[in-house]
Tab-separated table of C-alpha atoms and ligand atoms in Angstrom:
chain	number	residue	atom	x	y	z
A	1	UNK	CA	0.000	0.000	0.000
A	2	UNK	CA	1.307	3.426	-0.955
A	3	UNK	CA	1.253	5.977	1.829
A	4	UNK	CA	1.441	9.662	1.093
A	5	UNK	CA	1.128	12.411	3.640
A	6	UNK	CA	-1.504	14.964	2.706
A	7	UNK	CA	-0.563	18.441	1.516
A	8	UNK	CA	-0.931	21.256	4.032
A	9	UNK	CA	-2.868	24.465	3.497
A	10	UNK	CA	-0.432	27.384	3.660
A	11	UNK	CA	-1.308	30.672	5.340
A	12	UNK	CA	-0.684	34.066	3.720
A	13	UNK	CA	-0.879	37.444	5.406
A	14	UNK	CA	-1.862	39.801	2.600
A	15	UNK	CA	-4.447	42.111	4.132
A	16	UNK	CA	-4.270	45.707	2.952
A	17	UNK	CA	-3.209	45.161	-0.663
A	18	UNK	CA	-3.761	47.996	-3.147
A	19	UNK	CA	-6.910	47.453	-5.194
A	20	UNK	CA	-7.436	43.820	-4.118
A	21	UNK	CA	-9.773	43.813	-1.138
A	22	UNK	CA	-9.433	41.723	2.006
A	23	UNK	CA	-12.840	40.275	1.166
A	24	UNK	CA	-11.582	39.051	-2.226
A	25	UNK	CA	-8.551	37.510	-0.511
A	26	UNK	CA	-10.692	35.804	2.105
A	27	UNK	CA	-12.844	34.192	-0.604
A	28	UNK	CA	-9.736	33.327	-2.596
A	29	UNK	CA	-7.973	31.653	0.353
A	30	UNK	CA	-11.072	29.484	0.845
A	31	UNK	CA	-10.981	28.446	-2.825
A	32	UNK	CA	-7.276	27.622	-2.529
A	33	UNK	CA	-7.991	25.525	0.568
A	34	UNK	CA	-10.539	23.613	-1.530
A	35	UNK	CA	-7.825	22.708	-4.055
A	36	UNK	CA	-5.535	21.395	-1.319
A	37	UNK	CA	-8.313	19.280	0.183
A	38	UNK	CA	-9.434	17.948	-3.186
A	39	UNK	CA	-5.843	17.088	-4.180
A	40	UNK	CA	-5.471	15.114	-0.945
A	41	UNK	CA	-8.806	13.401	-1.437
A	42	UNK	CA	-8.023	12.402	-5.034
A	43	UNK	CA	-4.593	11.064	-4.084
A	44	UNK	CA	-6.203	8.970	-1.399
A	45	UNK	CA	-8.901	7.638	-3.729
A	46	UNK	CA	-6.345	6.827	-6.423
A	47	UNK	CA	-4.293	4.879	-3.899
A	48	UNK	CA	-7.378	2.763	-3.273
A	49	UNK	CA	-7.189	1.502	-6.855
A	50	UNK	CA	-3.650	0.237	-6.315
A	51	UNK	CA	-4.303	-1.996	-3.333
A	52	UNK	CA	-4.045	-5.097	-5.475
A	53	UNK	CA	-0.843	-3.823	-7.084
A	54	UNK	CA	-2.463	-2.940	-10.406
A	55	UNK	CA	-5.572	-1.245	-11.715
A	56	UNK	CA	-8.468	-3.523	-12.616
A	57	UNK	CA	-9.596	-3.230	-16.205
A	58	UNK	CA	-13.161	-2.806	-14.921
A	59	UNK	CA	-12.132	0.153	-12.775
A	60	UNK	CA	-10.270	1.930	-15.567
A	61	UNK	CA	-12.944	4.563	-16.429
A	62	UNK	CA	-13.290	5.707	-12.830
A	63	UNK	CA	-9.533	5.582	-12.242
A	64	UNK	CA	-8.873	7.606	-15.424
A	65	UNK	CA	-11.349	10.286	-14.386
A	66	UNK	CA	-9.641	10.693	-11.006
A	67	UNK	CA	-6.205	10.885	-12.626
A	68	UNK	CA	-7.421	13.578	-15.039
A	69	UNK	CA	-9.015	15.583	-12.252
A	70	UNK	CA	-5.827	15.407	-10.224
A	71	UNK	CA	-4.058	17.555	-12.847
A	72	UNK	CA	-6.686	20.247	-12.397
A	73	UNK	CA	-6.776	20.155	-8.594
A	74	UNK	CA	-3.023	19.840	-8.077
A	75	UNK	CA	-2.194	22.703	-10.434
A	76	UNK	CA	-4.991	24.723	-8.825
A	77	UNK	CA	-3.247	24.240	-5.488
A	78	UNK	CA	0.298	24.979	-6.652
A	79	UNK	CA	-0.507	27.949	-8.900
A	80	UNK	CA	-2.383	29.630	-6.046
A	81	UNK	CA	0.682	29.141	-3.828
A	82	UNK	CA	2.829	30.833	-6.476
A	83	UNK	CA	0.256	33.612	-6.879
A	84	UNK	CA	-0.177	34.423	-3.181
A	85	UNK	CA	3.545	34.274	-2.553
A	86	UNK	CA	4.344	36.735	-5.360
A	87	UNK	CA	2.109	39.338	-3.691
A	88	UNK	CA	2.986	41.510	-0.676
A	89	UNK	CA	1.409	44.402	1.192
A	90	UNK	CA	4.626	46.357	0.718
A	91	UNK	CA	4.999	45.260	-2.904
A	92	UNK	CA	5.918	47.623	-5.702
A	93	UNK	CA	5.017	48.177	-9.314
A	94	UNK	CA	8.405	47.613	-10.847
A	95	UNK	CA	11.454	45.441	-10.195
A	96	UNK	CA	14.671	47.169	-9.092
A	97	UNK	CA	16.731	48.577	-12.004
A	98	UNK	CA	19.690	46.280	-11.261
A	99	UNK	CA	17.652	43.183	-10.396
A	100	UNK	CA	18.279	39.828	-12.041
A	101	UNK	CA	14.662	39.744	-13.204
A	102	UNK	CA	15.004	43.053	-15.040
A	103	UNK	CA	18.231	41.883	-16.670
A	104	UNK	CA	16.597	38.592	-17.714
A	105	UNK	CA	13.595	40.455	-19.122
A	106	UNK	CA	15.831	42.844	-21.082
A	107	UNK	CA	17.763	39.900	-22.513
A	108	UNK	CA	14.581	38.175	-23.641
A	109	UNK	CA	12.318	41.072	-24.640
A	110	UNK	CA	14.644	44.034	-25.218
A	111	UNK	CA	12.989	46.094	-22.491
A	112	UNK	CA	10.905	45.769	-19.353
A	113	UNK	CA	8.045	47.694	-21.000
A	114	UNK	CA	7.824	45.249	-23.916
A	115	UNK	CA	7.822	42.296	-21.493
A	116	UNK	CA	5.124	43.993	-19.373
A	117	UNK	CA	3.002	44.712	-22.449
A	118	UNK	CA	3.172	41.040	-23.399
A	119	UNK	CA	2.426	39.827	-19.849
A	120	UNK	CA	-0.565	42.167	-19.565
A	121	UNK	CA	-1.722	41.092	-23.015
A	122	UNK	CA	-1.710	37.450	-21.921
A	123	UNK	CA	-3.571	38.448	-18.742
A	124	UNK	CA	-6.319	40.108	-20.785
A	125	UNK	CA	-6.960	37.076	-22.981
A	126	UNK	CA	-10.562	35.918	-22.970
A	127	UNK	CA	-11.400	32.975	-20.765
A	128	UNK	CA	-10.450	31.942	-17.261
A	129	UNK	CA	-6.916	30.977	-16.420
A	130	UNK	CA	-3.498	32.332	-15.555
A	131	UNK	CA	-0.810	34.565	-17.023
A	132	UNK	CA	2.602	33.169	-16.143
A	133	UNK	CA	6.100	34.408	-16.883
A	134	UNK	CA	8.346	31.346	-17.121
A	135	UNK	CA	12.076	30.899	-17.507
A	136	UNK	CA	13.422	28.193	-19.772
A	137	UNK	CA	16.155	26.614	-17.604
A	138	UNK	CA	17.958	25.459	-20.758
A	139	UNK	CA	18.342	28.843	-22.442
A	140	UNK	CA	17.575	31.188	-19.482
A	141	UNK	CA	15.077	32.976	-21.765
A	142	UNK	CA	11.827	34.300	-20.288
A	143	UNK	CA	8.426	33.945	-21.941
A	144	UNK	CA	4.821	34.667	-20.963
A	145	UNK	CA	2.134	32.017	-21.327
A	146	UNK	CA	-1.609	31.577	-21.016
A	147	UNK	CA	-2.724	28.638	-18.870
A	148	UNK	CA	-6.374	27.617	-19.325
A	149	UNK	CA	-8.172	26.520	-16.164
A	150	UNK	CA	-5.119	25.355	-14.153
A	151	UNK	CA	-3.586	22.591	-16.164
A	152	UNK	CA	-3.632	23.364	-19.876
A	153	UNK	CA	-0.650	25.260	-21.227
A	154	UNK	CA	1.928	24.752	-18.459
A	155	UNK	CA	5.305	24.293	-20.101
A	156	UNK	CA	7.017	21.137	-18.878
A	157	UNK	CA	10.261	21.896	-17.096
A	158	UNK	CA	9.968	25.689	-17.342
A	159	UNK	CA	10.272	27.626	-14.095
A	160	UNK	CA	7.343	29.863	-13.088
A	161	UNK	CA	8.673	33.291	-12.039
A	162	UNK	CA	5.583	35.509	-11.871
A	163	UNK	CA	2.093	34.042	-11.631
A	164	UNK	CA	-1.115	36.076	-12.055
A	165	UNK	CA	-4.566	34.608	-11.478
A	166	UNK	CA	-7.095	35.968	-13.978
A	167	UNK	CA	-10.013	33.755	-13.065
A	168	UNK	CA	-12.971	36.020	-12.359
A	169	UNK	CA	-12.985	35.096	-8.667
A	170	UNK	CA	-9.644	36.919	-8.388
A	171	UNK	CA	-11.211	40.317	-9.111
A	172	UNK	CA	-14.986	40.221	-9.585
A	173	UNK	CA	-15.782	41.410	-6.050
A	174	UNK	CA	-13.640	44.516	-6.673
A	175	UNK	CA	-14.094	45.200	-10.397
A	176	UNK	CA	-16.575	44.710	-13.200
A	177	UNK	CA	-15.939	41.732	-15.506
A	178	UNK	CA	-14.961	44.182	-18.248
A	179	UNK	CA	-12.436	45.888	-15.951
A	180	UNK	CA	-9.882	43.096	-15.779
A	181	UNK	CA	-7.264	45.661	-16.830
A	182	UNK	CA	-7.786	47.580	-13.572
A	183	UNK	CA	-7.245	44.387	-11.574
A	184	UNK	CA	-4.048	43.714	-13.538
A	185	UNK	CA	-2.858	47.231	-12.683
A	186	UNK	CA	-3.633	46.552	-9.009
A	187	UNK	CA	-1.833	43.191	-9.203
A	188	UNK	CA	1.303	44.931	-10.521
A	189	UNK	CA	1.280	47.467	-7.678
A	190	UNK	CA	1.439	44.607	-5.151
A	191	UNK	CA	4.120	42.366	-6.644
A	192	UNK	CA	6.697	40.936	-4.226
A	193	UNK	CA	9.638	41.281	-6.608
A	194	UNK	CA	11.963	39.770	-4.021
A	195	UNK	CA	9.966	36.515	-4.360
A	196	UNK	CA	10.408	36.677	-8.145
A	197	UNK	CA	14.175	37.186	-7.648
A	198	UNK	CA	14.320	34.119	-5.407
A	199	UNK	CA	12.557	32.018	-8.045
A	200	UNK	CA	15.042	33.220	-10.620
A	201	UNK	CA	17.816	31.977	-8.315
A	202	UNK	CA	16.167	28.565	-8.281
A	203	UNK	CA	14.415	28.825	-4.939
A	204	UNK	CA	10.915	27.734	-5.820
A	205	UNK	CA	7.625	27.620	-3.990
A	206	UNK	CA	7.562	24.328	-2.105
A	207	UNK	CA	4.368	22.468	-1.410
A	208	UNK	CA	4.185	21.213	2.159
A	209	UNK	CA	3.046	17.874	3.417
A	210	UNK	CA	1.850	17.149	6.934
B	1	FE2	FE1	-7.789	31.764	-8.022
């Protein structure tokens, strides 16, 4: 029998952000908690299928459904941990002029403004999902990507550096659906660039198990 400790819900102290209300955060933390619980539940259920050492042919449809859902729930958990930990109440709109992130952005996009325009453009794409700036560990190049839901579009092996939630629950209590741009502006004013620098140095968000 496989035994896996469950993942733990992390706590974030983000009250008082610019343009993202405490109420929005409260609702959002609850949603995040749901992803952690569902990930744990799915892992446990999947383990149940392996008690005999292999998956019964008869059980394959149910097993497959759980495996597919795990991608959604697990990424929902991890991307929220990246998102909350790249926000801070004392965040700032722009990275330091001599920061590694700014240098990496200039190498990949020519200028910070071009990178930002691309990142914001991804964030304004129609649909629910995430805008993520990744680094390719092979070439060190940065690129911005659209992730649908939580699991479609993640680039295998790339390192997430800056993660922005653009599901409607991230801003609908504070802005109209058509005002996603204002939420993106607010997001930028709260970025914890030191967290982004750490990710660039290879120190990633770690999930925690009990
Ligand atoms: Fe979210």
